[in-house]
PDB file of C-alpha atoms and ligand atoms in Angstrom:
ATOM      1  CA  MET A  32      -0.370  -0.125   0.397  1.00  0.00           C
ATOM      2  CA  THR A  33       1.451   3.457  -0.855  1.00  0.00           C
ATOM      3  CA  ILE A  34       0.293   6.638   1.038  1.00  0.00           C
ATOM      4  CA  SER A  35       0.519   9.633  -0.697  1.00  0.00           C
ATOM      5  CA  LEU A  36       2.716  12.678   0.927  1.00  0.00           C
ATOM      6  CA  SER A  37      -0.529  14.917   0.227  1.00  0.00           C
ATOM      7  CA  ALA A  38      -2.683  12.412   2.225  1.00  0.00           C
ATOM      8  CA  ILE A  39      -0.284  12.640   5.278  1.00  0.00           C
ATOM      9  CA  SER A  40      -0.086  16.642   4.734  1.00  0.00           C
ATOM     10  CA  GLN A  41      -3.914  16.432   5.018  1.00  0.00           C
ATOM     11  CA  GLN A  42      -3.858  14.272   8.302  1.00  0.00           C
ATOM     12  CA  LEU A  43      -1.037  16.500  10.053  1.00  0.00           C
ATOM     13  CA  ARG A  44      -3.300  19.410   9.267  1.00  0.00           C
ATOM     14  CA  SER A  45      -6.261  18.336  10.754  1.00  0.00           C
ATOM     15  CA  GLN A  46      -4.482  17.045  14.058  1.00  0.00           C
ATOM     16  CA  LEU A  47      -2.900  20.691  14.345  1.00  0.00           C
ATOM     17  CA  ARG A  48      -6.273  22.427  13.110  1.00  0.00           C
ATOM     18  CA  GLN A  49      -7.667  20.277  16.154  1.00  0.00           C
ATOM     19  CA  GLN A  50      -4.640  21.290  18.603  1.00  0.00           C
ATOM     20  CA  ILE A  51      -4.623  24.343  18.276  1.00  0.00           C
ATOM     21  CA  ARG A  52      -8.471  25.195  18.126  1.00  0.00           C
ATOM     22  CA  HIS A  53      -8.498  23.536  21.470  1.00  0.00           C
ATOM     23  CA  ALA A  54      -5.140  25.496  22.914  1.00  0.00           C
ATOM     24  CA  ARG A  55      -7.475  28.662  21.602  1.00  0.00           C
ATOM     25  CA  GLN A  56     -10.652  27.645  23.151  1.00  0.00           C
ATOM     26  CA  GLN A  57      -8.660  27.622  26.693  1.00  0.00           C
ATOM     27  CA  LEU A  58      -7.793  31.123  26.708  1.00  0.00           C
ATOM     28  CA  SER A  59      -9.851  32.904  29.616  1.00  0.00           C
ATOM     29  CA  PRO A  60     -12.190  35.508  29.283  1.00  0.00           C
ATOM     30  CA  GLN A  61      -9.461  37.989  30.864  1.00  0.00           C
ATOM     31  CA  GLN A  62      -6.895  36.634  28.528  1.00  0.00           C
ATOM     32  CA  GLN A  63      -9.411  37.080  25.502  1.00  0.00           C
ATOM     33  CA  HIS A  64     -10.094  40.248  26.486  1.00  0.00           C
ATOM     34  CA  HIS A  65      -6.589  41.561  27.106  1.00  0.00           C
ATOM     35  CA  ALA A  66      -5.663  39.988  23.580  1.00  0.00           C
ATOM     36  CA  ALA A  67      -8.108  41.767  21.664  1.00  0.00           C
ATOM     37  CA  GLN A  68      -7.056  45.103  22.954  1.00  0.00           C
ATOM     38  CA  GLN A  69      -3.665  44.435  22.292  1.00  0.00           C
ATOM     39  CA  LEU A  70      -4.354  43.872  18.343  1.00  0.00           C
ATOM     40  CA  SER A  71      -6.716  46.595  18.198  1.00  0.00           C
ATOM     41  CA  LEU A  72      -3.513  48.738  19.108  1.00  0.00           C
ATOM     42  CA  ARG A  73      -1.247  47.012  16.830  1.00  0.00           C
ATOM     43  CA  LEU A  74      -3.844  47.072  13.926  1.00  0.00           C
ATOM     44  CA  GLN A  75      -4.401  50.927  14.584  1.00  0.00           C
ATOM     45  CA  THR A  76      -0.320  52.043  14.321  1.00  0.00           C
ATOM     46  CA  LEU A  77      -0.552  50.117  10.442  1.00  0.00           C
ATOM     47  CA  ASP A  78      -0.311  52.650   7.673  1.00  0.00           C
ATOM     48  CA  ARG A  79      -1.374  49.847   5.513  1.00  0.00           C
ATOM     49  CA  ILE A  80      -4.926  50.299   8.084  1.00  0.00           C
ATOM     50  CA  GLN A  81      -4.762  53.884   8.216  1.00  0.00           C
ATOM     51  CA  HIS A  82      -4.613  54.529   4.474  1.00  0.00           C
ATOM     52  CA  SER A  83      -7.405  52.254   4.043  1.00  0.00           C
ATOM     53  CA  GLN A  84     -11.262  53.212   3.934  1.00  0.00           C
ATOM     54  CA  HIS A  85     -12.918  49.558   3.064  1.00  0.00           C
ATOM     55  CA  ILE A  86     -11.930  46.900   5.731  1.00  0.00           C
ATOM     56  CA  ALA A  87     -13.249  43.505   6.100  1.00  0.00           C
ATOM     57  CA  VAL A  88     -13.002  41.746   9.640  1.00  0.00           C
ATOM     58  CA  TYR A  89     -14.647  39.058  11.312  1.00  0.00           C
ATOM     59  CA  ILE A  90     -17.107  38.027  14.323  1.00  0.00           C
ATOM     60  CA  ALA A  91     -15.099  35.657  16.998  1.00  0.00           C
ATOM     61  CA  ASN A  92     -15.891  32.171  17.004  1.00  0.00           C
ATOM     62  CA  ASP A  93     -14.511  29.289  18.607  1.00  0.00           C
ATOM     63  CA  GLY A  94     -11.806  31.157  20.600  1.00  0.00           C
ATOM     64  CA  GLU A  95     -10.781  33.325  17.629  1.00  0.00           C
ATOM     65  CA  ILE A  96      -9.408  36.602  18.917  1.00  0.00           C
ATOM     66  CA  ASP A  97     -11.907  39.059  19.074  1.00  0.00           C
ATOM     67  CA  PRO A  98     -11.625  41.737  16.442  1.00  0.00           C
ATOM     68  CA  GLN A  99     -14.783  43.959  18.256  1.00  0.00           C
ATOM     69  CA  PRO A 100     -12.495  46.667  19.978  1.00  0.00           C
ATOM     70  CA  PHE A 101     -10.828  47.110  16.229  1.00  0.00           C
ATOM     71  CA  ILE A 102     -14.378  47.582  14.732  1.00  0.00           C
ATOM     72  CA  GLU A 103     -15.108  50.063  17.110  1.00  0.00           C
ATOM     73  CA  TRP A 104     -12.219  52.100  16.642  1.00  0.00           C
ATOM     74  CA  LEU A 105     -12.547  51.649  12.889  1.00  0.00           C
ATOM     75  CA  TRP A 106     -16.303  52.978  13.126  1.00  0.00           C
ATOM     76  CA  GLN A 107     -15.042  55.732  15.066  1.00  0.00           C
ATOM     77  CA  GLN A 108     -12.168  56.573  12.144  1.00  0.00           C
ATOM     78  CA  GLY A 109     -15.546  56.702   9.958  1.00  0.00           C
ATOM     79  CA  LYS A 110     -13.958  53.596   8.178  1.00  0.00           C
ATOM     80  CA  SER A 111     -16.255  51.051   6.551  1.00  0.00           C
ATOM     81  CA  VAL A 112     -16.487  47.475   7.945  1.00  0.00           C
ATOM     82  CA  TYR A 113     -17.538  44.565   6.291  1.00  0.00           C
ATOM     83  CA  LEU A 114     -18.388  40.863   7.604  1.00  0.00           C
ATOM     84  CA  PRO A 115     -18.056  37.588   5.683  1.00  0.00           C
ATOM     85  CA  VAL A 116     -21.465  36.057   4.728  1.00  0.00           C
ATOM     86  CA  LEU A 117     -21.659  32.001   3.345  1.00  0.00           C
ATOM     87  CA  HIS A 118     -22.481  32.270  -0.532  1.00  0.00           C
ATOM     88  CA  PRO A 119     -25.815  31.471  -0.765  1.00  0.00           C
ATOM     89  CA  PHE A 120     -25.480  29.333  -4.215  1.00  0.00           C
ATOM     90  CA  THR A 121     -21.851  28.885  -4.564  1.00  0.00           C
ATOM     91  CA  LYS A 122     -20.259  26.523  -2.218  1.00  0.00           C
ATOM     92  CA  GLY A 123     -16.905  27.337  -0.334  1.00  0.00           C
ATOM     93  CA  HIS A 124     -17.358  31.248  -1.222  1.00  0.00           C
ATOM     94  CA  LEU A 125     -18.112  34.096   0.530  1.00  0.00           C
ATOM     95  CA  LEU A 126     -19.587  37.501   0.242  1.00  0.00           C
ATOM     96  CA  PHE A 127     -18.462  40.392   2.164  1.00  0.00           C
ATOM     97  CA  LEU A 128     -21.237  42.850   3.612  1.00  0.00           C
ATOM     98  CA  HIS A 129     -21.023  46.154   5.187  1.00  0.00           C
ATOM     99  CA  TYR A 130     -21.522  45.884   8.845  1.00  0.00           C
ATOM    100  CA  ASP A 131     -22.814  49.026  11.248  1.00  0.00           C
ATOM    101  CA  THR A 132     -24.500  49.016  14.540  1.00  0.00           C
ATOM    102  CA  ASP A 133     -27.729  48.117  13.107  1.00  0.00           C
ATOM    103  CA  THR A 134     -26.969  45.568  10.779  1.00  0.00           C
ATOM    104  CA  PRO A 135     -29.546  42.548  10.867  1.00  0.00           C
ATOM    105  CA  MET A 136     -27.382  39.963  11.783  1.00  0.00           C
ATOM    106  CA  ILE A 137     -28.248  35.666  11.509  1.00  0.00           C
ATOM    107  CA  THR A 138     -26.456  33.168  12.726  1.00  0.00           C
ATOM    108  CA  ASN A 139     -25.300  30.798   9.869  1.00  0.00           C
ATOM    109  CA  ARG A 140     -24.501  27.133   9.560  1.00  0.00           C
ATOM    110  CA  TYR A 141     -21.045  26.865  11.466  1.00  0.00           C
ATOM    111  CA  GLY A 142     -22.763  29.072  14.530  1.00  0.00           C
ATOM    112  CA  ILE A 143     -21.464  32.327  13.423  1.00  0.00           C
ATOM    113  CA  SER A 144     -22.862  35.616  13.334  1.00  0.00           C
ATOM    114  CA  GLU A 145     -23.262  37.050  10.147  1.00  0.00           C
ATOM    115  CA  PRO A 146     -25.296  39.760   8.542  1.00  0.00           C
ATOM    116  CA  LYS A 147     -28.408  38.830   6.774  1.00  0.00           C
ATOM    117  CA  LEU A 148     -28.129  38.679   3.196  1.00  0.00           C
ATOM    118  CA  ASP A 149     -29.186  42.186   1.219  1.00  0.00           C
ATOM    119  CA  VAL A 150     -27.580  42.698  -2.185  1.00  0.00           C
ATOM    120  CA  ARG A 151     -27.723  46.392  -1.452  1.00  0.00           C
ATOM    121  CA  ARG A 152     -25.205  45.585   1.368  1.00  0.00           C
ATOM    122  CA  VAL A 153     -22.836  43.540  -0.896  1.00  0.00           C
ATOM    123  CA  LYS A 154     -19.323  44.591  -1.303  1.00  0.00           C
ATOM    124  CA  PRO A 155     -17.807  43.297  -4.633  1.00  0.00           C
ATOM    125  CA  ILE A 156     -13.964  41.786  -3.218  1.00  0.00           C
ATOM    126  CA  ALA A 157     -12.392  43.767  -5.780  1.00  0.00           C
ATOM    127  CA  GLN A 158     -13.685  46.935  -3.682  1.00  0.00           C
ATOM    128  CA  LEU A 159     -12.233  46.013  -0.374  1.00  0.00           C
ATOM    129  CA  ASP A 160      -8.853  47.459   0.917  1.00  0.00           C
ATOM    130  CA  VAL A 161      -8.044  44.947   3.282  1.00  0.00           C
ATOM    131  CA  ILE A 162      -9.365  41.642   4.670  1.00  0.00           C
ATOM    132  CA  CYS A 163      -8.311  40.958   8.188  1.00  0.00           C
ATOM    133  CA  THR A 164      -8.383  37.271   7.637  1.00  0.00           C
ATOM    134  CA  PRO A 165      -9.371  34.946  10.697  1.00  0.00           C
ATOM    135  CA  LEU A 166      -6.465  31.529  11.185  1.00  0.00           C
ATOM    136  CA  VAL A 167      -5.876  28.648  13.066  1.00  0.00           C
ATOM    137  CA  ALA A 168      -2.413  28.409  12.636  1.00  0.00           C
ATOM    138  CA  PHE A 169       0.530  30.013  11.236  1.00  0.00           C
ATOM    139  CA  ASP A 170       3.798  29.885  10.869  1.00  0.00           C
ATOM    140  CA  GLY A 171       7.092  32.362  10.185  1.00  0.00           C
ATOM    141  CA  LEU A 172       6.357  32.093   6.297  1.00  0.00           C
ATOM    142  CA  GLY A 173       3.030  33.527   6.300  1.00  0.00           C
ATOM    143  CA  GLN A 174       1.085  30.193   5.615  1.00  0.00           C
ATOM    144  CA  ARG A 175      -2.296  29.725   7.266  1.00  0.00           C
ATOM    145  CA  LEU A 176      -4.294  26.729   8.212  1.00  0.00           C
ATOM    146  CA  GLY A 177      -7.906  28.147   8.618  1.00  0.00           C
ATOM    147  CA  MET A 178     -10.897  26.189   9.513  1.00  0.00           C
ATOM    148  CA  GLY A 179     -11.006  24.066   6.406  1.00  0.00           C
ATOM    149  CA  GLY A 180     -13.676  24.974   4.422  1.00  0.00           C
ATOM    150  CA  GLY A 181     -10.944  26.681   1.909  1.00  0.00           C
ATOM    151  CA  TYR A 182     -13.392  30.031   2.081  1.00  0.00           C
ATOM    152  CA  TYR A 183     -10.355  32.327   2.521  1.00  0.00           C
ATOM    153  CA  ASP A 184      -8.320  30.166   0.098  1.00  0.00           C
ATOM    154  CA  ARG A 185     -10.684  31.100  -2.346  1.00  0.00           C
ATOM    155  CA  THR A 186     -11.202  34.741  -1.611  1.00  0.00           C
ATOM    156  CA  LEU A 187      -7.732  35.534  -1.683  1.00  0.00           C
ATOM    157  CA  SER A 188      -6.500  33.581  -4.885  1.00  0.00           C
ATOM    158  CA  GLN A 189      -7.007  36.730  -6.943  1.00  0.00           C
ATOM    159  CA  TRP A 190      -3.816  38.239  -4.530  1.00  0.00           C
ATOM    160  CA  HIS A 191      -1.930  34.986  -4.374  1.00  0.00           C
ATOM    161  CA  GLN A 192      -1.866  35.049  -8.392  1.00  0.00           C
ATOM    162  CA  HIS A 193      -1.588  38.562  -9.645  1.00  0.00           C
ATOM    163  CA  ARG A 194      -0.967  40.834  -5.984  1.00  0.00           C
ATOM    164  CA  ARG A 195      -4.624  42.482  -7.019  1.00  0.00           C
ATOM    165  CA  GLY A 196      -7.269  42.716  -4.854  1.00  0.00           C
ATOM    166  CA  PRO A 197      -7.619  43.243  -1.437  1.00  0.00           C
ATOM    167  CA  TYR A 198      -4.450  43.298   0.897  1.00  0.00           C
ATOM    168  CA  PRO A 199      -4.648  40.355   3.253  1.00  0.00           C
ATOM    169  CA  ILE A 200      -3.545  40.897   6.826  1.00  0.00           C
ATOM    170  CA  GLY A 201      -3.649  37.371   9.214  1.00  0.00           C
ATOM    171  CA  ILE A 202      -4.647  38.522  12.462  1.00  0.00           C
ATOM    172  CA  GLY A 203      -4.563  35.260  15.816  1.00  0.00           C
ATOM    173  CA  HIS A 204      -3.567  34.766  19.051  1.00  0.00           C
ATOM    174  CA  ASP A 205      -0.038  34.476  19.698  1.00  0.00           C
ATOM    175  CA  CYS A 206      -0.360  30.879  20.865  1.00  0.00           C
ATOM    176  CA  GLN A 207      -1.273  29.940  17.011  1.00  0.00           C
ATOM    177  CA  TYR A 208       2.033  30.180  15.817  1.00  0.00           C
ATOM    178  CA  ILE A 209       3.493  27.150  14.944  1.00  0.00           C
ATOM    179  CA  ALA A 210       7.385  26.578  13.338  1.00  0.00           C
ATOM    180  CA  GLN A 211       6.334  25.162  10.024  1.00  0.00           C
ATOM    181  CA  LEU A 212       3.045  24.463   8.760  1.00  0.00           C
ATOM    182  CA  PRO A 213       2.452  21.109   6.192  1.00  0.00           C
ATOM    183  CA  ASN A 214       1.176  23.174   2.940  1.00  0.00           C
ATOM    184  CA  GLN A 215      -0.703  22.499   0.164  1.00  0.00           C
ATOM    185  CA  HIS A 216      -0.747  24.068  -3.177  1.00  0.00           C
ATOM    186  CA  TRP A 217      -3.820  26.131  -3.197  1.00  0.00           C
ATOM    187  CA  ASP A 218      -2.945  28.063   0.114  1.00  0.00           C
ATOM    188  CA  VAL A 219      -2.389  31.615   0.082  1.00  0.00           C
ATOM    189  CA  PRO A 220       0.605  32.780   1.936  1.00  0.00           C
ATOM    190  CA  LEU A 221      -0.257  36.058   3.897  1.00  0.00           C
ATOM    191  CA  PRO A 222       2.542  39.071   3.686  1.00  0.00           C
ATOM    192  CA  LEU A 223       1.847  40.174   6.947  1.00  0.00           C
ATOM    193  CA  ILE A 224       0.111  38.589   9.942  1.00  0.00           C
ATOM    194  CA  ILE A 225      -0.709  40.488  13.493  1.00  0.00           C
ATOM    195  CA  THR A 226      -0.914  38.879  16.782  1.00  0.00           C
ATOM    196  CA  PRO A 227      -0.852  40.612  19.955  1.00  0.00           C
ATOM    197  CA  ASN A 228       3.131  40.551  20.788  1.00  0.00           C
ATOM    198  CA  TYR A 229       4.593  39.593  17.120  1.00  0.00           C
ATOM    199  CA  GLN A 230       4.297  40.821  13.747  1.00  0.00           C
ATOM    200  CA  PHE A 231       5.115  38.556  11.039  1.00  0.00           C
ATOM    201  CA  THR A 232       6.164  40.363   7.606  1.00  0.00           C
ATOM    202  CA  GLU A 233       6.887  38.865   4.139  1.00  0.00           C
ATOM    203  CA  SER A 234      10.767  38.841   4.008  1.00  0.00           C
TER     204      SER A 234
HETATM  205  N1  FFO B 268     -15.305  34.082  12.433  1.00  0.00           N
HETATM  206  C1  FFO B 268     -15.062  33.374  11.384  1.00  0.00           C
HETATM  207  N2  FFO B 268     -16.054  33.810  10.356  1.00  0.00           N
HETATM  208  C2  FFO B 268     -15.848  33.122   9.420  1.00  0.00           C
HETATM  209  C3  FFO B 268     -14.628  32.296   8.765  1.00  0.00           C
HETATM  210  C4  FFO B 268     -13.703  31.988  10.213  1.00  0.00           C
HETATM  211  O1  FFO B 268     -12.759  31.142  10.228  1.00  0.00           O
HETATM  212  N3  FFO B 268     -13.910  32.665  11.168  1.00  0.00           N
HETATM  213  N4  FFO B 268     -14.373  31.230   7.912  1.00  0.00           N
HETATM  214  C5  FFO B 268     -13.405  30.953   7.399  1.00  0.00           C
HETATM  215  O2  FFO B 268     -12.765  30.074   6.541  1.00  0.00           O
HETATM  216  C6  FFO B 268     -15.649  30.909   7.021  1.00  0.00           C
HETATM  217  C7  FFO B 268     -16.768  30.022   7.965  1.00  0.00           C
HETATM  218  N5  FFO B 268     -15.494  28.826   7.496  1.00  0.00           N
HETATM  219  C8  FFO B 268     -15.926  27.698   8.637  1.00  0.00           C
HETATM  220  C9  FFO B 268     -15.650  26.367   8.307  1.00  0.00           C
HETATM  221  C10 FFO B 268     -15.274  25.260   9.426  1.00  0.00           C
HETATM  222  C11 FFO B 268     -16.059  25.820  10.380  1.00  0.00           C
HETATM  223  C12 FFO B 268     -16.856  24.467  11.418  1.00  0.00           C
HETATM  224  O3  FFO B 268     -16.666  24.649  12.683  1.00  0.00           O
HETATM  225  N6  FFO B 268     -16.635  23.311  10.962  1.00  0.00           N
HETATM  226  C13 FFO B 268     -16.590  22.016  11.774  1.00  0.00           C
HETATM  227  C14 FFO B 268     -17.266  20.928  11.182  1.00  0.00           C
HETATM  228  C15 FFO B 268     -17.938  21.346  10.014  1.00  0.00           C
HETATM  229  C16 FFO B 268     -19.758  21.370   9.893  1.00  0.00           C
HETATM  230  O4  FFO B 268     -20.028  21.286  11.185  1.00  0.00           O
HETATM  231  O5  FFO B 268     -20.343  21.451   8.617  1.00  0.00           O
HETATM  232  C17 FFO B 268     -15.852  21.761  12.687  1.00  0.00           C
HETATM  233  O6  FFO B 268     -14.688  21.726  12.058  1.00  0.00           O
HETATM  234  O7  FFO B 268     -15.899  21.271  13.918  1.00  0.00           O
HETATM  235  C18 FFO B 268     -16.355  26.683  10.935  1.00  0.00           C
HETATM  236  C19 FFO B 268     -16.228  28.296   9.914  1.00  0.00           C
HETATM  237  C20 FFO B 268     -16.249  32.321   7.027  1.00  0.00           C
HETATM  238  N7  FFO B 268     -16.431  33.091   8.461  1.00  0.00           N
HETATM  239  N1  ATP B 269      -8.698  28.309  -4.632  1.00  0.00           N
HETATM  240  C1  ATP B 269      -9.266  26.908  -4.596  1.00  0.00           C
HETATM  241  N2  ATP B 269      -9.809  26.710  -5.722  1.00  0.00           N
HETATM  242  C2  ATP B 269     -10.641  25.641  -5.587  1.00  0.00           C
HETATM  243  N3  ATP B 269     -10.619  24.761  -4.263  1.00  0.00           N
HETATM  244  C3  ATP B 269     -10.008  25.237  -3.564  1.00  0.00           C
HETATM  245  C4  ATP B 269      -9.435  26.095  -3.507  1.00  0.00           C
HETATM  246  N4  ATP B 269      -8.368  26.464  -1.980  1.00  0.00           N
HETATM  247  C5  ATP B 269      -8.778  25.592  -1.434  1.00  0.00           C
HETATM  248  N5  ATP B 269      -9.687  24.849  -1.654  1.00  0.00           N
HETATM  249  C6  ATP B 269     -10.386  23.364  -1.487  1.00  0.00           C
HETATM  250  O1  ATP B 269     -10.630  23.962   0.183  1.00  0.00           O
HETATM  251  C7  ATP B 269     -10.544  22.781   0.753  1.00  0.00           C
HETATM  252  C8  ATP B 269     -10.172  23.349   2.007  1.00  0.00           C
HETATM  253  O2  ATP B 269      -8.721  23.735   1.764  1.00  0.00           O
HETATM  254  P1  ATP B 269      -8.159  24.154   3.377  1.00  0.00           P
HETATM  255  O3  ATP B 269      -8.101  22.777   4.379  1.00  0.00           O
HETATM  256  O4  ATP B 269      -6.700  24.678   3.244  1.00  0.00           O
HETATM  257  O5  ATP B 269      -8.763  25.332   4.212  1.00  0.00           O
HETATM  258  P2  ATP B 269      -8.525  26.423   5.115  1.00  0.00           P
HETATM  259  O6  ATP B 269      -7.226  27.294   4.477  1.00  0.00           O
HETATM  260  O7  ATP B 269      -7.668  25.690   6.269  1.00  0.00           O
HETATM  261  O8  ATP B 269      -9.633  26.987   5.406  1.00  0.00           O
HETATM  262  P3  ATP B 269     -10.093  28.540   5.294  1.00  0.00           P
HETATM  263  O9  ATP B 269      -9.553  29.204   4.166  1.00  0.00           O
HETATM  264  O10 ATP B 269     -12.020  28.239   5.089  1.00  0.00           O
HETATM  265  O11 ATP B 269     -10.361  29.199   6.362  1.00  0.00           O
HETATM  266  C9  ATP B 269      -9.597  21.900   0.496  1.00  0.00           C
HETATM  267  O12 ATP B 269     -10.199  20.779   0.139  1.00  0.00           O
HETATM  268  C10 ATP B 269      -9.208  22.310  -1.324  1.00  0.00           C
HETATM  269  O13 ATP B 269      -9.689  21.461  -2.418  1.00  0.00           O
END
């Protein structure tokens, strides 16, 4: 029997995913709160953020670092905020919808809060400036492991191929760093990853 390298890599990825999801779920509410504040401060200092108007974030789930304090700051600055919504017809794809304090929200099939679909609020991906990208694990080369749906890999494939479209910034907890991720050809390395205490930039 032969086992392909790709199969081994897939298995490693799913073990890592479980392990790191577990680690972040164990963070206390105080640790989560502090991390969210630190992350927001770091993001605020980035030129890339200061010079952007249309910024996509996400609603935290599963122990993810919480972008909420950053969202509040973006609103104060008069910037426009967008959230991912599972595409109603095209499996594995995301739409991005405008988000403000009175956006009607629903819970999607993964239990994540998202704006109720309303075509008037849909922002074409090419018109976003930055996509703050959730991740489960990342390494020093900017490789990212997500929740496993391939949603952000698809969203960022234009960036990957042509360096066109919104600039992706990975965000996560310090504990989501691993030395080297087993990667797959469709993975999109991120040019910048921010955690409360570190910043990883493309060399
Ligand atoms: N906050 C947040 N929103 C996001 C993402 C994310 O990573 N974080 N996504 C990033 O892609 C998309 C949703 N992707 C997801 C993919 C899988 C699972 C998940 O929980 N999977 C289950 C099993 C699958 C199932 O129930 O059908 C699991 O692994 O336990 C959740 C979100 C869009 N919105
Ligand atoms: N650009 C793409 N085009 C087609 N299929 C893709 C693309 N990117 C990823 N996929 C598919 O999506 C599936 C999930 O990929 P992967 O395990 O890398 O997800 P992930 O990066 O962890 O998740 P996410 O991006 O949603 O956070 C894979 O089986 C892969 O075949």
